[in-house]
C-alpha positions as MATLAB code, in Angstrom:
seq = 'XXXXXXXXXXXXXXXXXXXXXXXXXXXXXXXXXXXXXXXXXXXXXXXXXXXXXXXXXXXXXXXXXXXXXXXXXXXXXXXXXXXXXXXXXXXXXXXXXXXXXXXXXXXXXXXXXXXXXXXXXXXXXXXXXXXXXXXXXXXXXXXX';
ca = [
     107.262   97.630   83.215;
     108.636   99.505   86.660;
     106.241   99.398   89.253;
     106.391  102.575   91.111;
     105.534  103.133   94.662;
     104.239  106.144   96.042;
     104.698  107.261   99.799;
     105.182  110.067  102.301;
     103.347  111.515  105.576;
      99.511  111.927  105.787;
      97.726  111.500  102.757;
     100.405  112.512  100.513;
     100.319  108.934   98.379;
      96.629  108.721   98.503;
      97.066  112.846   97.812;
      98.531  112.499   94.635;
      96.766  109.316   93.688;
      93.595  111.613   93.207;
      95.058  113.807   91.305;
      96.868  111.538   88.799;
      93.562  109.649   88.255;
      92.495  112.719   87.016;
      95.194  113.251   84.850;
      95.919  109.976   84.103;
      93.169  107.923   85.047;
      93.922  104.213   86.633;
      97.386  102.900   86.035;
      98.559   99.176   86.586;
     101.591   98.180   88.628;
     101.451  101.663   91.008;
     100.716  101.686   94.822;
     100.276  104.492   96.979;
     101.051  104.069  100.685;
     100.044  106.386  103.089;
     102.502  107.038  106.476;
      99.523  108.055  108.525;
      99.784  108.964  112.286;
      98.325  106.159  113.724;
     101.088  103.794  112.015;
     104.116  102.804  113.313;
     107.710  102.373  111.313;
     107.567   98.864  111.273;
     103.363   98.845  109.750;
     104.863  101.293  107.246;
     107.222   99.164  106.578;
     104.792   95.933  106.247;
     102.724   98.182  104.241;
     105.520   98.982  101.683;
     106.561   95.462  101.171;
     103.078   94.227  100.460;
     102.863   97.564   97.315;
     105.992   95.960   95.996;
     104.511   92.490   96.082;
     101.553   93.848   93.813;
     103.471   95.977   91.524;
     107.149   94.337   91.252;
     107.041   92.034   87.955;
     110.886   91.656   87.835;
     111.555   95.232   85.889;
     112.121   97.118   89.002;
     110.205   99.139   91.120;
     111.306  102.704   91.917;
     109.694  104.390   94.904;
     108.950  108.141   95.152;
     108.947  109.826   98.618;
     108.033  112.944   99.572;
     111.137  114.214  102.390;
     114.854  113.220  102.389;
     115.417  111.207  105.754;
     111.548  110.782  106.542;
     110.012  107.986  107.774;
     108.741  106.612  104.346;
     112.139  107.590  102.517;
     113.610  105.309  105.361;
     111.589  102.531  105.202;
     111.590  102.555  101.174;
     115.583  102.508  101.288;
     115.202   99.954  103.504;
     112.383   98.052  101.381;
     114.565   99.041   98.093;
     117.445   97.056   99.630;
     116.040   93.620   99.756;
     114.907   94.293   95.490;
     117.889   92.997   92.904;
     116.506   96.256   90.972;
     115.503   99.291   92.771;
     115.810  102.828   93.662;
     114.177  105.582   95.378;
     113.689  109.487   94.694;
     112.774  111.726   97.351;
     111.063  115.560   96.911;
     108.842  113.896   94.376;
     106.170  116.286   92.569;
     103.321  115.661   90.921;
     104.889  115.869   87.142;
     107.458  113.651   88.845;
     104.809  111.006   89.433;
     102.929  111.807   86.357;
     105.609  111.035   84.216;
     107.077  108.195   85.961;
     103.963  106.548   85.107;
     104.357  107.694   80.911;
     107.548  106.464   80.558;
     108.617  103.402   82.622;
     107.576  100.957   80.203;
     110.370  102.076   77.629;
     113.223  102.903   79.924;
     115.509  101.241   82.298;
     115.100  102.306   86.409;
     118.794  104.081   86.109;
     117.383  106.087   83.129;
     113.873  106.788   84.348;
     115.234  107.767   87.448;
     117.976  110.870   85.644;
     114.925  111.753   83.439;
     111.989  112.422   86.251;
     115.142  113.829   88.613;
     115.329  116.578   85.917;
     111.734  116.706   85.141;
     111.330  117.816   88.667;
     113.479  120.166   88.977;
     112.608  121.878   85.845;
     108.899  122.431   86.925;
     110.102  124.421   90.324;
     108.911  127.862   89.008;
     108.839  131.275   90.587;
     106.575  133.220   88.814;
     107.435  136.596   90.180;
     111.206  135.538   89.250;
     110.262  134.305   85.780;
     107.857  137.417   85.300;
     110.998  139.528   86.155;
     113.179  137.678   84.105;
     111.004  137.951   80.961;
     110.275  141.902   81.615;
     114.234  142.235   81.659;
     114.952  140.605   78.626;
     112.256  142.511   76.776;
     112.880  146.043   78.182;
     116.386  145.596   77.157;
     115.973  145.792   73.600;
     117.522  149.306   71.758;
     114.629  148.424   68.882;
     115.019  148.183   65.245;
];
């Protein structure tokens, strides 16, 4: 199974960790690291190689990051790096995370990795453009 790591500023990990017990209740191999103020690069760091010493079994591990170029997208690139079997996905969501956590135990990293890409983007909704876009379509319509 890929473990999956789970880190950006604040209490966005520990954030989304909440919510996916919720969801999901407790998962194995999945660590959430908080990049809290008080840390510096190099404890983030530290704290991102000891989450892939608890969830890396030799499958992968794929981390999830909240900003492109951030400190923890950085430091997981960096992490990622030293792992024969790695990658890392920034502007994760929480269906992102939800369903990294469904399906890596039947999919290789490379695979997982296209699939929650798209899953991501296809659950960035407008609803005023979507409600326009549906009141369009039907108003359109000459009738029988």
């Amino acid at each position: 199974m890929i473990g999956v790591v789970v880190t950006g500023h604040l209490n966005f990990a520990t954030g989304y960790r909440s919510a996916l017990l919720a969801i999901a209740g407790d998962e194995p191999q999945v660590e959430y690291v908080d990049f809290l103020e008080s840390m510096s690069t190099n404890d983030l760091e530290q704290a991102l190689r000891l989450a892939v010493d608890k969830v890396d079994t030799g499958d992968g591990v794929l981390f999830l990051t909240d900003i492109t170029g951030g400190s923890p997208f950085q430091q997981s690139v960096k992490v990622a790096a030293d792992i024969a079997n790695a990658d890392v996905i920034s502007g994760t969501n929480l269906v992102m995370v939800a369903e990294a956590l469904m399906e890596r135990e039947d999919l290789a990293i490379t695979d997982l990795v296209s699939q929650l890409i798209e899953t991501g983007m296809e659950n960035i909704k407008s609803y005023y453009q979507e409600t326009q876009h549906a009141s369009c379509s039907t108003s359109n319509h000459d009738g029988i």
